[in-house]
Amino acid sequence: MGFVVWIDLILFFVLFALFVYIFVSVNITNLHKVYLAFHFTMMIWPFCQFAVKTTDNSTYQLFYVKAAFVDSALLSTGWIFFTILLTGQTRFLRRRTMLLLSVPAVLASAGVIANPHSWFVQPVNGGYIQRTYGPFFWLFITVVIIQVIISLYVISAALTQNLVPRVRTQVMLVLKGILTVTAFILLDILLNVVLDRYLPVIPGMTSLGILLSASFFVVSINRDKVFDIVTIAHQDVMDTIGHGILVLDEHDNVVEINRFLSPYMHLHRGEPFDIGIIFPEGTPGVESFIQAYREHPLERSEIEIFHTFIQRYLNIQAAPIMISGSRVGRIVTFQDITELQRLIHETNHQNKILQERNHSLIEVQKELFETNRQLQQMAVTDSLTGCYNRHYLTQHLEDEVIQNREAHISFALILLDIDFFKTVNDTYGHLAGDEVICQTVEVLKQELRPTDVLARYGGEEFIVYMPDTRESEALRLAEHVKTQVEWNQIAIANTAGPVSVTISMGLLTINDFSRKTSLFEEVDQALYQAKHKGRNRIVHIAR
């Protein structure tokens, strides 16, 4: 085998050496672990490119070719997720988005492995050391290019943000790596695929691009410590966070104190910390907090105080730092809740005002409800007697009659008139007449049943609706009412003795529901007959 055959293997060993160098020379963080996995994926391509040239077995050759391209599909997808992770574009790490980004690579890899009808790759002279590519190869390359474009989009989105210099260096590192490997891949396709008829095969193009891309990372990892960003940024986070943070070891010695607390606590790393020094004298509730802090170090403690020295409300929390079930220290946080307290007090004040206004509105609503109830009552009530008026009865009776007809329930109507009422007015005056009407109504109310409805029909005429009443019951009740009115003695001022009156009554009982006639006309006709026949009597019409 000539030197050309060994180029990919040499590049593989260089990549492997870089892999080992990173592994042994840095403190491995999560980002380093991700990069090492990514670096390992980059090593597969040159190895497979070398391996395909070391065997004459076409089956093995095809296997190595497929493995190399499946690896490139994984590599292009890995670029996307590696780019997202390094640039901090966590919005792209949703499950649905990750699935959409992974599906094209999976499908492309399936097509490479299946190689249906040799649409991906075909052998030349019975082997795959020299080979020709079919239409599926170009589809595969399109998928890879699209994934590169997605990676570049993620990088551009990161660069538009206001990044700190170290993070921007990290993003630019990713950009250089992608552009380098992409350029060599495109150059490899141009020279060894598109122009393969006109030029000799130039080995190791893609492998060299992968090596150069990896070199960017290795130099930056060693020189710029870009993958130590989490560790390096730790103090920046501590100093820029809007709360005070105090980290203590298991003996309550200061391990870390952030910039927020520096103006208020003159503490240095290694100094002992006494929880009691942070509270002004006389602060309520402090004793129980300090006792819980000292006697129960494995439990979280919390207190809200008004610090008289700095004139601020503070929420102070102390929580243990646990590793493998053992307490190795404690973290104490100080949160300024002055604005929150102000908002709470203002909200409580506004709520109190609203409650007072709501109470006033409720009282007004009660008054309006009572007024409306009285108005509604007045609308259906006769002002003199207090019984229902004619309007109410006609409305009520209409609904009742419809229901009674549908259910075939018997009912009765009584239309009554005070006999010779004009004589009472002429003899004793209209005020006496009003008294006679009111006293007569009282008798009617006492003798009628609770279900009966009494209404003033007009003047001295009244109408009684008796629901669910048969003919015999209606006659008995009418006779009883007539008798009681006749026996009633009405005392009238400025008269020698009591006055008594009689009533004439028209009684209509309904048992036949097939006829639809005017009830008021029929009962009025019955009353007319009672008056015509001499008054103080009942005329009954049944139908």
PDB file of C-alpha atoms in Angstrom, residues 399-412 465 467-470 510-516 543:
ATOM      1  CA  ASP A 399    -101.388  30.832  33.398  1.00  0.00           C
ATOM      2  CA  GLU A 400    -103.400  28.800  35.919  1.00  0.00           C
ATOM      3  CA  VAL A 401    -106.242  28.130  33.503  1.00  0.00           C
ATOM      4  CA  ILE A 402    -103.818  26.854  30.846  1.00  0.00           C
ATOM      5  CA  GLN A 403    -102.208  24.483  33.357  1.00  0.00           C
ATOM      6  CA  ASN A 404    -105.581  23.329  34.740  1.00  0.00           C
ATOM      7  CA  ARG A 405    -106.930  22.604  31.281  1.00  0.00           C
ATOM      8  CA  GLU A 406    -103.846  20.588  30.358  1.00  0.00           C
ATOM      9  CA  ALA A 407    -104.017  18.608  33.637  1.00  0.00           C
ATOM     10  CA  HIS A 408    -107.906  18.501  33.783  1.00  0.00           C
ATOM     11  CA  ILE A 409    -107.988  20.049  37.276  1.00  0.00           C
ATOM     12  CA  SER A 410    -111.284  21.553  38.431  1.00  0.00           C
ATOM     13  CA  PHE A 411    -111.328  25.138  39.716  1.00  0.00           C
ATOM     14  CA  ALA A 412    -113.837  27.864  40.585  1.00  0.00           C
ATOM     15  CA  TYR A 465    -109.909  32.269  42.328  1.00  0.00           C
ATOM     16  CA  PRO A 467    -107.672  26.326  42.402  1.00  0.00           C
ATOM     17  CA  ASP A 468    -108.191  22.545  42.501  1.00  0.00           C
ATOM     18  CA  THR A 469    -111.737  22.963  43.834  1.00  0.00           C
ATOM     19  CA  ARG A 470    -114.729  20.828  42.963  1.00  0.00           C
ATOM     20  CA  ILE A 510    -115.169  24.543  35.774  1.00  0.00           C
ATOM     21  CA  ASN A 511    -115.311  20.793  35.163  1.00  0.00           C
ATOM     22  CA  ASP A 512    -115.640  20.705  31.370  1.00  0.00           C
ATOM     23  CA  PHE A 513    -112.325  21.561  29.718  1.00  0.00           C
ATOM     24  CA  SER A 514    -113.436  21.176  26.131  1.00  0.00           C
ATOM     25  CA  ARG A 515    -115.216  24.547  26.020  1.00  0.00           C
ATOM     26  CA  LYS A 516    -113.179  27.712  25.715  1.00  0.00           C
ATOM     27  CA  ARG A 543    -119.722  23.903  33.146  1.00  0.00           C
TER      28      ARG A 543
END
